[in-house]
Coordinates of C-alpha atoms in Angstrom, one line a residue:
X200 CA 9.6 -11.8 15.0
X201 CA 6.9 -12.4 12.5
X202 CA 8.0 -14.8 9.9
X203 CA 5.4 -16.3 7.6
X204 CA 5.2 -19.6 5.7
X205 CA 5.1 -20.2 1.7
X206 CA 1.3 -21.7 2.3
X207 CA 0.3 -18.6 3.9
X208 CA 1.9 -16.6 1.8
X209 CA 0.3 -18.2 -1.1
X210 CA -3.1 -18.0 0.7
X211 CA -2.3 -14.0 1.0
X212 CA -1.5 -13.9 -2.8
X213 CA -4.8 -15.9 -3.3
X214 CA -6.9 -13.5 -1.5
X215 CA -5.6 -10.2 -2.4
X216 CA -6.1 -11.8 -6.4
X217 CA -9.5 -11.8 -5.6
X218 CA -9.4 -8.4 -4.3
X219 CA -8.3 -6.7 -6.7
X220 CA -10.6 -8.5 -9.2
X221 CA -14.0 -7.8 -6.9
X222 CA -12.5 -4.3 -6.1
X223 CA -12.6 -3.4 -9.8
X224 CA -15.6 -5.3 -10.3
X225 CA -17.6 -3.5 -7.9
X226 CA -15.9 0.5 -8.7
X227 CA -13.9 0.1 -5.6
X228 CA -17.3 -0.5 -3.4
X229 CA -16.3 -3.9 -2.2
X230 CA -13.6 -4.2 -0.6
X231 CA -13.1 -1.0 0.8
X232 CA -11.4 -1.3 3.8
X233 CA -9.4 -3.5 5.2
X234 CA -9.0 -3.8 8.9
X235 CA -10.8 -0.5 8.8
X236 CA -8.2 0.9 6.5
X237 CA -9.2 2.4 3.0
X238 CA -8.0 0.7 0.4
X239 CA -6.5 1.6 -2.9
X240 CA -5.2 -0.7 -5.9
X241 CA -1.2 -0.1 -6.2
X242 CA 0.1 -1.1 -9.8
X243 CA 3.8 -1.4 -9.9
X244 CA 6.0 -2.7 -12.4
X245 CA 7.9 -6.2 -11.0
X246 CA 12.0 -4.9 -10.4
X247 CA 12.7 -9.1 -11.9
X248 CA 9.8 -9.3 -14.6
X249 CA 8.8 -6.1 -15.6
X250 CA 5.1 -7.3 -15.1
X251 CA 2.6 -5.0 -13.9
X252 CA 2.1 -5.9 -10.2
X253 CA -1.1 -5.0 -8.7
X254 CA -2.4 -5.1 -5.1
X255 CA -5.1 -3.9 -3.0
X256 CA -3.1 -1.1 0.1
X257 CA -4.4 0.6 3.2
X258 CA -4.3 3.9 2.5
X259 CA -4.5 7.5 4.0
X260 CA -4.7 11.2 2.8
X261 CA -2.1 13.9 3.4
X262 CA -3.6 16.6 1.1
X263 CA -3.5 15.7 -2.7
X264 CA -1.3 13.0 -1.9
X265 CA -2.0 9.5 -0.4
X266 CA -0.1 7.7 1.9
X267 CA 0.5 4.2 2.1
X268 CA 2.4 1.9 5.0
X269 CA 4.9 -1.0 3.7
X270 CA 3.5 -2.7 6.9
X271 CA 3.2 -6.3 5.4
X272 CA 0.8 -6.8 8.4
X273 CA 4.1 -6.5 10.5
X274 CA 6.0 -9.3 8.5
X275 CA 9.7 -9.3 9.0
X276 CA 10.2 -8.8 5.3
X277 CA 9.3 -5.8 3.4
X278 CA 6.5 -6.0 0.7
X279 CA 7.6 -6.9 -2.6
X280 CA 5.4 -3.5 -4.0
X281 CA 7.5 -1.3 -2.0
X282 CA 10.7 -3.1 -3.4
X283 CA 8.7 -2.4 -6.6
X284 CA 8.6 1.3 -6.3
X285 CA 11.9 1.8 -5.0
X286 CA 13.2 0.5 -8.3
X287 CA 11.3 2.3 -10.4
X288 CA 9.2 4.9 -8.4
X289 CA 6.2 5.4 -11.0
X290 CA 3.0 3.5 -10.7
X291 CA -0.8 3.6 -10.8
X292 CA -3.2 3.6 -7.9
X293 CA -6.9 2.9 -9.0
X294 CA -9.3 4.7 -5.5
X295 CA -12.6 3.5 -5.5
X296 CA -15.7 6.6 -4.9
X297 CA -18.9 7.4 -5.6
X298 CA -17.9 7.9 -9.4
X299 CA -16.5 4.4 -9.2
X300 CA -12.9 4.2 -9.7
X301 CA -10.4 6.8 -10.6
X302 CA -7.1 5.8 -12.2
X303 CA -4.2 8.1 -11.7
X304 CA -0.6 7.9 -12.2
X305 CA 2.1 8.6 -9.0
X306 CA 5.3 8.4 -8.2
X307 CA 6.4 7.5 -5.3
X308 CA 8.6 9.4 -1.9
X309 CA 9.6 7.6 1.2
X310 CA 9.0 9.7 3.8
X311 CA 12.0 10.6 6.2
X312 CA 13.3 12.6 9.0
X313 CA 10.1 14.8 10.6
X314 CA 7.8 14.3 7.5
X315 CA 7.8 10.2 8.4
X316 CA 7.4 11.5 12.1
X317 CA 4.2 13.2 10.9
X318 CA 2.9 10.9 8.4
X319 CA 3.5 7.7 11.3
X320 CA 1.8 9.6 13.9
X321 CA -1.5 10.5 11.9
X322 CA -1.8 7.2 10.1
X323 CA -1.2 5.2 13.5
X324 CA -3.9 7.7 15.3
X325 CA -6.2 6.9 12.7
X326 CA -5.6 3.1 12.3
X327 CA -4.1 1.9 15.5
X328 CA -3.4 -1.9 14.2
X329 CA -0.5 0.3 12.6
X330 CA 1.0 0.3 16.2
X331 CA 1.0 -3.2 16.5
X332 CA 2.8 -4.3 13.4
X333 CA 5.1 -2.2 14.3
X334 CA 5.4 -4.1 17.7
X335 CA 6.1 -7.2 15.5
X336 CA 8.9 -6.8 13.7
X337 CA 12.2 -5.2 14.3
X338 CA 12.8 -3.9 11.0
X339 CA 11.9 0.0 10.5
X340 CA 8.2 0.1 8.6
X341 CA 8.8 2.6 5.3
X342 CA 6.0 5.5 4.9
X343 CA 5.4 5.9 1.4
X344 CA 4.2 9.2 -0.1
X345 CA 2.6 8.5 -3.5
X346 CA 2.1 12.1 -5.5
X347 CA -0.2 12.6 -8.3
X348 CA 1.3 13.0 -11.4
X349 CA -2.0 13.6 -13.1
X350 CA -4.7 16.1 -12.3
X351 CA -6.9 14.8 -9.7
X352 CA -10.8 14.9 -10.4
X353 CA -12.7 17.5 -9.3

């Protein structure tokens, strides 16, 4: 069972700080991926504070809407965005293109029964390391659909 330490944690916090700053720095350019994942800025609003929250997620399509994996790189403990959403469901991605970024409001699903069948099997196909933190933990990795609320750009 993965089980991480408060300096690593800390370190993660440190980096994905910097992420998020150099991602909207560079219109999403840099970083892009992670892992090989697309990545997207999540903006939730903290269930204790009621401070935005913002952190750089792997991310997939499933038509309009993106999906995203509450993985925590196959931690035993789920990620404090998803505990985020849960409590209040509407946030605000920012997706990096050629455009630079796009800001859009969503509000997020979990993805049960066959739909999280579906949405597992394509996101795990596409990014295999998907398979692995799931091999890492025995808690049950939540699928999160996040659905445009606004009009996507043309």
């Amino acid at each position: 069972m993965a089980r991480r330490s408060r300096l690593f944690n800390l370190a993660i916090k440190c980096i994905c700080d910097w992420q998020v700053r150099t991602y909207r720095r560079t219109g999403g350019r840099r970083p892009a991926t992670m892992r090989g994942i697309p990545v997207l800025l999540l903006t939730t609003r903290g269930r204790r504070t009621g401070l935005p929250r913002t952190r750089p997620v792997g991310y997939g399509r499933d038509g309009r809407r993106f999906v995203v994996i509450a993985s925590n790189g196959g931690d035993d403990t789920t990620p404090a965005w998803w505990l985020n959403l849960r409590d209040d469901p509407v946030a605000e991605i920012e997706v990096g293109g050629d455009a630079g970024l796009t800001a859009l409001r969503v509000r997020a699903v979990e993805a049960t029964g066959e739909e999280y069948e579906r949405l597992w099997r394509t996101m795990s196909r596409r990014h295999p390391v998907y398979e692995v933190y799931k091999g890492m933990t025995p808690r049950r990795i939540p699928v999160v659909v996040l659905d445009p609320l606004d009009a996507l750009p043309a």
